[in-house]
Structures are given as C-alpha cells and as structure tokens.
Amino acid sequence: SDVYGNTVPGDDTSNVDLSILTGTGAAGASLLGTPSGTADSGLVRLTRFSIDSAGTGYQLLASASGLASDTSQAFDGSAGAVAMVDVEPPTATFNALTATKALAAVPRDIFGNAATPAITWELADSTVASIDSAGLATANANGTTEVFATALGVTASATLIVDQVPAALEFSVQPTNVM
C-alpha cells in the first residue's frame, strides 16, 4: 500500500515473507508450508501454510525488502482434526480384584496438539475388567484384556492385566486344644 494505506495496482514482484511475531502464540511454534509469496496487483495471497502449535495471541509479521513491515491482529490457533489418541498408561497391572486404576486418553492432531473431543472407552473382555466413561478401570477376574479409547473415529489401545498376588496368610481351619 502507499503511505495512505491505498492498494498499489500493477505487477509488483516484491517477495513477501511471513513469520510469527516474536513473543506471540505458543513458545517454539513454527510456520509450515509456504509462508512467502509474490505481490500481484498490490496483493499477496498466502494460502499454503499452517502453524504447528495450538496457542492464543498469535500475530503474524509480513515483511519485504524496502517496504515497511506489518503485523496482523492477534488470533488463536486451535488443534486440527484428531489424528491419533495417546492412552496412558499403555499397560496397567492389577494385583487384586476390585482394584482400580485411572487411565487417561488424549486426542491429538498431526502436530501433537491436544484436541478436546469426547473419549469413549471399550473393553475386549469385560469379564477381566470394567471401565467407566471417565477411564477408571476396575479388575474383575484374573486375565488380560485390551481397552480401547476412541475420539471421532480414531482409536488407540492399552493392555489391562489382572494377576492377583497373595498379600497375607490365613488359616482356613483354626487349631483346637485336643490331645
């Protein structure tokens, strides 16, 4: 634009580079794709780039040789479509029946940003363990089963092992004073 903010028509071959303004958005975030382009009729259309980290308060800096740079308004970047689900712990072992362990599942986009869709839990064998909607697993019987966490059609699994361990000795019949 000119000094009054008017678009300058005509073919301008200035190369315009785009970057994340230092100190904005998520620490360590990067622009991916093609964050540069050539002006045409006073406009540069930059459409083939993305930011790799979800965050708030991002600002972009446009710069070109011989021209004053410009800063975008602040905006927030959210996680993209669910690409994977992380389940923790990947293996949970129960040493007693009715013991419980909390499992956690985090849906993530292709860059590893945490997303927020709901998780549904399922078990391959509900005789070995049960699991509630919050991911709390309960041991029901000795054995091994897989637990599945699903978010928007993307599923990951963990292994639940129930293996009772003796914790104390106990007399089943008490001795008597008979001689």
PDB file of C-alpha atoms in Angstrom:
ATOM      1  CA  SER A   1       0.000   0.000   0.000  1.00  0.00           C
ATOM      2  CA  ASP A   2       1.006   3.620  -0.362  1.00  0.00           C
ATOM      3  CA  VAL A   3       1.698   5.934   2.595  1.00  0.00           C
ATOM      4  CA  TYR A   4      -2.069   6.489   2.982  1.00  0.00           C
ATOM      5  CA  GLY A   5      -2.968   2.776   3.056  1.00  0.00           C
ATOM      6  CA  ASN A   6      -4.251   2.560  -0.531  1.00  0.00           C
ATOM      7  CA  THR A   7      -3.588  -0.590  -2.573  1.00  0.00           C
ATOM      8  CA  VAL A   8      -0.948  -0.013  -5.248  1.00  0.00           C
ATOM      9  CA  PRO A   9      -2.121  -1.586  -8.526  1.00  0.00           C
ATOM     10  CA  GLY A  10       0.169  -3.155 -11.112  1.00  0.00           C
ATOM     11  CA  ASP A  11       2.604  -6.034 -11.127  1.00  0.00           C
ATOM     12  CA  ASP A  12       4.872  -5.944  -8.119  1.00  0.00           C
ATOM     13  CA  THR A  13       7.457  -8.670  -7.900  1.00  0.00           C
ATOM     14  CA  SER A  14       8.421  -7.931  -4.292  1.00  0.00           C
ATOM     15  CA  ASN A  15       8.795 -11.137  -2.319  1.00  0.00           C
ATOM     16  CA  VAL A  16       6.805 -11.005   0.916  1.00  0.00           C
ATOM     17  CA  ASP A  17       7.792 -13.215   3.850  1.00  0.00           C
ATOM     18  CA  LEU A  18       5.521 -14.159   6.722  1.00  0.00           C
ATOM     19  CA  SER A  19       6.668 -15.127  10.213  1.00  0.00           C
ATOM     20  CA  ILE A  20       5.238 -15.478  13.701  1.00  0.00           C
ATOM     21  CA  LEU A  21       5.833 -12.253  15.610  1.00  0.00           C
ATOM     22  CA  THR A  22       8.335 -12.995  18.387  1.00  0.00           C
ATOM     23  CA  GLY A  23       6.701 -13.349  21.799  1.00  0.00           C
ATOM     24  CA  THR A  24       3.235 -14.229  20.482  1.00  0.00           C
ATOM     25  CA  GLY A  25       1.372 -17.545  20.364  1.00  0.00           C
ATOM     26  CA  ALA A  26       2.841 -20.787  21.691  1.00  0.00           C
ATOM     27  CA  ALA A  27       6.557 -20.850  22.525  1.00  0.00           C
ATOM     28  CA  GLY A  28       8.551 -22.625  19.821  1.00  0.00           C
ATOM     29  CA  ALA A  29       5.707 -22.595  17.259  1.00  0.00           C
ATOM     30  CA  SER A  30       6.672 -22.662  13.575  1.00  0.00           C
ATOM     31  CA  LEU A  31       5.034 -21.797  10.289  1.00  0.00           C
ATOM     32  CA  LEU A  32       4.830 -24.788   7.966  1.00  0.00           C
ATOM     33  CA  GLY A  33       4.229 -24.841   4.246  1.00  0.00           C
ATOM     34  CA  THR A  34       4.984 -21.802   2.078  1.00  0.00           C
ATOM     35  CA  PRO A  35       4.864 -18.660   4.241  1.00  0.00           C
ATOM     36  CA  SER A  36       6.035 -16.378   1.420  1.00  0.00           C
ATOM     37  CA  GLY A  37       4.715 -15.135  -1.894  1.00  0.00           C
ATOM     38  CA  THR A  38       4.973 -12.511  -4.612  1.00  0.00           C
ATOM     39  CA  ALA A  39       2.784  -9.447  -4.813  1.00  0.00           C
ATOM     40  CA  ASP A  40       0.342  -9.273  -7.731  1.00  0.00           C
ATOM     41  CA  SER A  41      -1.738  -6.132  -8.318  1.00  0.00           C
ATOM     42  CA  GLY A  42      -0.778  -4.925  -4.876  1.00  0.00           C
ATOM     43  CA  LEU A  43      -1.911  -8.069  -3.038  1.00  0.00           C
ATOM     44  CA  VAL A  44      -0.120 -11.145  -1.749  1.00  0.00           C
ATOM     45  CA  ARG A  45      -2.211 -14.230  -1.174  1.00  0.00           C
ATOM     46  CA  LEU A  46      -0.558 -16.638   1.254  1.00  0.00           C
ATOM     47  CA  THR A  47      -2.752 -19.728   1.473  1.00  0.00           C
ATOM     48  CA  ARG A  48      -0.429 -22.703   1.798  1.00  0.00           C
ATOM     49  CA  PHE A  49       0.871 -22.521   5.319  1.00  0.00           C
ATOM     50  CA  SER A  50      -0.127 -23.570   8.814  1.00  0.00           C
ATOM     51  CA  ILE A  51       1.087 -23.159  12.386  1.00  0.00           C
ATOM     52  CA  ASP A  52       2.280 -26.334  14.114  1.00  0.00           C
ATOM     53  CA  SER A  53       1.211 -25.477  17.685  1.00  0.00           C
ATOM     54  CA  ALA A  54      -2.136 -24.577  19.188  1.00  0.00           C
ATOM     55  CA  GLY A  55      -1.970 -21.350  21.166  1.00  0.00           C
ATOM     56  CA  THR A  56      -3.502 -17.974  21.864  1.00  0.00           C
ATOM     57  CA  GLY A  57      -2.493 -14.456  20.904  1.00  0.00           C
ATOM     58  CA  TYR A  58      -0.604 -15.281  17.701  1.00  0.00           C
ATOM     59  CA  GLN A  59       0.394 -12.365  15.486  1.00  0.00           C
ATOM     60  CA  LEU A  60       1.965 -12.646  12.057  1.00  0.00           C
ATOM     61  CA  LEU A  61       4.641 -10.340  10.713  1.00  0.00           C
ATOM     62  CA  ALA A  62       4.722  -9.595   6.963  1.00  0.00           C
ATOM     63  CA  SER A  63       7.980  -8.189   5.630  1.00  0.00           C
ATOM     64  CA  ALA A  64       9.529  -7.375   2.238  1.00  0.00           C
ATOM     65  CA  SER A  65      12.799  -5.752   1.268  1.00  0.00           C
ATOM     66  CA  GLY A  66      12.493  -1.957   1.029  1.00  0.00           C
ATOM     67  CA  LEU A  67       8.958  -1.852   2.488  1.00  0.00           C
ATOM     68  CA  ALA A  68       7.643  -1.177   5.989  1.00  0.00           C
ATOM     69  CA  SER A  69       6.598  -4.426   7.677  1.00  0.00           C
ATOM     70  CA  ASP A  70       3.086  -5.001   9.002  1.00  0.00           C
ATOM     71  CA  THR A  71       1.694  -7.029  11.909  1.00  0.00           C
ATOM     72  CA  SER A  72      -1.617  -8.895  11.874  1.00  0.00           C
ATOM     73  CA  GLN A  73      -4.268  -8.667  14.544  1.00  0.00           C
ATOM     74  CA  ALA A  74      -3.947 -11.247  17.310  1.00  0.00           C
ATOM     75  CA  PHE A  75      -5.677 -14.593  16.725  1.00  0.00           C
ATOM     76  CA  ASP A  76      -5.854 -18.005  18.367  1.00  0.00           C
ATOM     77  CA  GLY A  77      -4.784 -21.285  16.794  1.00  0.00           C
ATOM     78  CA  SER A  78      -6.588 -24.435  17.861  1.00  0.00           C
ATOM     79  CA  ALA A  79      -5.777 -28.096  17.334  1.00  0.00           C
ATOM     80  CA  GLY A  80      -6.693 -29.611  13.993  1.00  0.00           C
ATOM     81  CA  ALA A  81      -8.580 -32.817  13.270  1.00  0.00           C
ATOM     82  CA  VAL A  82      -7.880 -35.796  15.521  1.00  0.00           C
ATOM     83  CA  ALA A  83      -5.084 -37.895  14.000  1.00  0.00           C
ATOM     84  CA  MET A  84      -4.068 -40.031  16.993  1.00  0.00           C
ATOM     85  CA  VAL A  85      -5.030 -40.838  20.572  1.00  0.00           C
ATOM     86  CA  ASP A  86      -2.494 -41.284  23.363  1.00  0.00           C
ATOM     87  CA  VAL A  87      -3.537 -43.692  26.151  1.00  0.00           C
ATOM     88  CA  GLU A  88      -1.698 -43.686  29.470  1.00  0.00           C
ATOM     89  CA  PRO A  89      -0.534 -45.920  30.932  1.00  0.00           C
ATOM     90  CA  PRO A  90      -0.002 -48.222  27.921  1.00  0.00           C
ATOM     91  CA  THR A  91      -0.124 -51.210  30.307  1.00  0.00           C
ATOM     92  CA  ALA A  92      -1.846 -51.357  33.686  1.00  0.00           C
ATOM     93  CA  THR A  93      -1.404 -54.298  36.074  1.00  0.00           C
ATOM     94  CA  PHE A  94      -3.843 -55.039  38.903  1.00  0.00           C
ATOM     95  CA  ASN A  95      -2.678 -57.192  41.839  1.00  0.00           C
ATOM     96  CA  ALA A  96      -6.097 -57.652  43.433  1.00  0.00           C
ATOM     97  CA  LEU A  97      -9.714 -57.994  42.348  1.00  0.00           C
ATOM     98  CA  THR A  98     -11.761 -54.777  42.632  1.00  0.00           C
ATOM     99  CA  ALA A  99      -8.539 -52.722  42.450  1.00  0.00           C
ATOM    100  CA  THR A 100      -8.904 -49.608  40.291  1.00  0.00           C
ATOM    101  CA  LYS A 101      -6.606 -47.576  38.058  1.00  0.00           C
ATOM    102  CA  ALA A 102      -7.322 -44.347  36.207  1.00  0.00           C
ATOM    103  CA  LEU A 103      -6.492 -44.371  32.509  1.00  0.00           C
ATOM    104  CA  ALA A 104      -6.169 -41.158  30.509  1.00  0.00           C
ATOM    105  CA  ALA A 105      -6.668 -40.653  26.787  1.00  0.00           C
ATOM    106  CA  VAL A 106      -5.649 -37.518  24.910  1.00  0.00           C
ATOM    107  CA  PRO A 107      -6.734 -36.991  21.294  1.00  0.00           C
ATOM    108  CA  ARG A 108      -4.052 -35.181  19.238  1.00  0.00           C
ATOM    109  CA  ASP A 109      -3.788 -33.579  15.795  1.00  0.00           C
ATOM    110  CA  ILE A 110      -0.983 -34.386  13.325  1.00  0.00           C
ATOM    111  CA  PHE A 111       1.330 -31.927  15.112  1.00  0.00           C
ATOM    112  CA  GLY A 112       0.718 -33.482  18.558  1.00  0.00           C
ATOM    113  CA  ASN A 113      -1.535 -30.667  19.817  1.00  0.00           C
ATOM    114  CA  ALA A 114      -4.131 -31.880  22.309  1.00  0.00           C
ATOM    115  CA  ALA A 115      -7.683 -31.750  20.962  1.00  0.00           C
ATOM    116  CA  THR A 116     -10.878 -31.734  23.005  1.00  0.00           C
ATOM    117  CA  PRO A 117     -13.407 -34.234  21.600  1.00  0.00           C
ATOM    118  CA  ALA A 118     -15.046 -36.720  23.942  1.00  0.00           C
ATOM    119  CA  ILE A 119     -13.453 -40.125  24.519  1.00  0.00           C
ATOM    120  CA  THR A 120     -15.408 -43.365  24.523  1.00  0.00           C
ATOM    121  CA  TRP A 121     -13.960 -46.430  26.270  1.00  0.00           C
ATOM    122  CA  GLU A 122     -14.491 -50.105  25.380  1.00  0.00           C
ATOM    123  CA  LEU A 123     -13.021 -53.418  26.524  1.00  0.00           C
ATOM    124  CA  ALA A 124     -12.232 -56.523  24.503  1.00  0.00           C
ATOM    125  CA  ASP A 125     -13.153 -58.746  27.500  1.00  0.00           C
ATOM    126  CA  SER A 126     -15.421 -57.248  30.145  1.00  0.00           C
ATOM    127  CA  THR A 127     -15.102 -60.358  32.353  1.00  0.00           C
ATOM    128  CA  VAL A 128     -11.476 -59.400  33.145  1.00  0.00           C
ATOM    129  CA  ALA A 129     -12.105 -55.718  33.853  1.00  0.00           C
ATOM    130  CA  SER A 130     -14.637 -52.926  33.546  1.00  0.00           C
ATOM    131  CA  ILE A 131     -14.138 -49.278  32.661  1.00  0.00           C
ATOM    132  CA  ASP A 132     -16.330 -46.239  33.203  1.00  0.00           C
ATOM    133  CA  SER A 133     -16.823 -43.212  30.948  1.00  0.00           C
ATOM    134  CA  ALA A 134     -14.051 -41.304  32.776  1.00  0.00           C
ATOM    135  CA  GLY A 135     -11.463 -44.060  32.154  1.00  0.00           C
ATOM    136  CA  LEU A 136     -11.487 -45.634  35.635  1.00  0.00           C
ATOM    137  CA  ALA A 137     -10.723 -49.352  35.172  1.00  0.00           C
ATOM    138  CA  THR A 138     -11.681 -51.978  37.769  1.00  0.00           C
ATOM    139  CA  ALA A 139     -10.227 -55.510  37.996  1.00  0.00           C
ATOM    140  CA  ASN A 140     -12.928 -58.227  37.839  1.00  0.00           C
ATOM    141  CA  ALA A 141     -11.064 -61.535  37.262  1.00  0.00           C
ATOM    142  CA  ASN A 142      -7.570 -62.821  36.500  1.00  0.00           C
ATOM    143  CA  GLY A 143      -6.621 -62.401  32.849  1.00  0.00           C
ATOM    144  CA  THR A 144      -5.582 -59.885  30.201  1.00  0.00           C
ATOM    145  CA  THR A 145      -7.709 -57.622  28.032  1.00  0.00           C
ATOM    146  CA  GLU A 146      -7.294 -54.681  25.708  1.00  0.00           C
ATOM    147  CA  VAL A 147      -9.021 -51.383  26.429  1.00  0.00           C
ATOM    148  CA  PHE A 148      -9.836 -49.051  23.533  1.00  0.00           C
ATOM    149  CA  ALA A 149     -10.123 -45.247  23.674  1.00  0.00           C
ATOM    150  CA  THR A 150     -11.862 -43.645  20.679  1.00  0.00           C
ATOM    151  CA  ALA A 151     -12.226 -39.973  19.688  1.00  0.00           C
ATOM    152  CA  LEU A 152     -14.009 -39.036  16.453  1.00  0.00           C
ATOM    153  CA  GLY A 153     -13.333 -42.452  14.912  1.00  0.00           C
ATOM    154  CA  VAL A 154      -9.636 -42.593  15.867  1.00  0.00           C
ATOM    155  CA  THR A 155      -8.824 -45.426  18.288  1.00  0.00           C
ATOM    156  CA  ALA A 156      -5.842 -46.366  20.455  1.00  0.00           C
ATOM    157  CA  SER A 157      -5.453 -49.203  22.931  1.00  0.00           C
ATOM    158  CA  ALA A 158      -3.810 -50.172  26.184  1.00  0.00           C
ATOM    159  CA  THR A 159      -3.418 -53.512  27.944  1.00  0.00           C
ATOM    160  CA  LEU A 160      -5.001 -54.370  31.293  1.00  0.00           C
ATOM    161  CA  ILE A 161      -3.523 -57.322  33.230  1.00  0.00           C
ATOM    162  CA  VAL A 162      -5.258 -58.729  36.295  1.00  0.00           C
ATOM    163  CA  ASP A 163      -2.954 -61.045  38.269  1.00  0.00           C
ATOM    164  CA  GLN A 164      -3.905 -61.473  41.904  1.00  0.00           C
ATOM    165  CA  VAL A 165      -0.943 -61.541  44.282  1.00  0.00           C
ATOM    166  CA  PRO A 166      -1.228 -63.140  47.753  1.00  0.00           C
ATOM    167  CA  ALA A 167      -0.929 -60.459  50.428  1.00  0.00           C
ATOM    168  CA  ALA A 168      -1.351 -62.456  53.635  1.00  0.00           C
ATOM    169  CA  LEU A 169      -1.563 -65.977  55.070  1.00  0.00           C
ATOM    170  CA  GLU A 170      -4.814 -67.028  56.625  1.00  0.00           C
ATOM    171  CA  PHE A 171      -5.823 -70.191  58.498  1.00  0.00           C
ATOM    172  CA  SER A 172      -8.867 -71.773  56.914  1.00  0.00           C
ATOM    173  CA  VAL A 173      -9.313 -74.023  59.970  1.00  0.00           C
ATOM    174  CA  GLN A 174      -8.176 -72.881  63.416  1.00  0.00           C
ATOM    175  CA  PRO A 175      -6.226 -75.315  65.660  1.00  0.00           C
ATOM    176  CA  THR A 176      -8.008 -76.774  68.712  1.00  0.00           C
ATOM    177  CA  ASN A 177      -6.821 -77.861  72.185  1.00  0.00           C
ATOM    178  CA  VAL A 178      -7.460 -81.590  71.612  1.00  0.00           C
ATOM    179  CA  MET A 179      -4.754 -84.075  72.564  1.00  0.00           C
TER     180      MET A 179
END
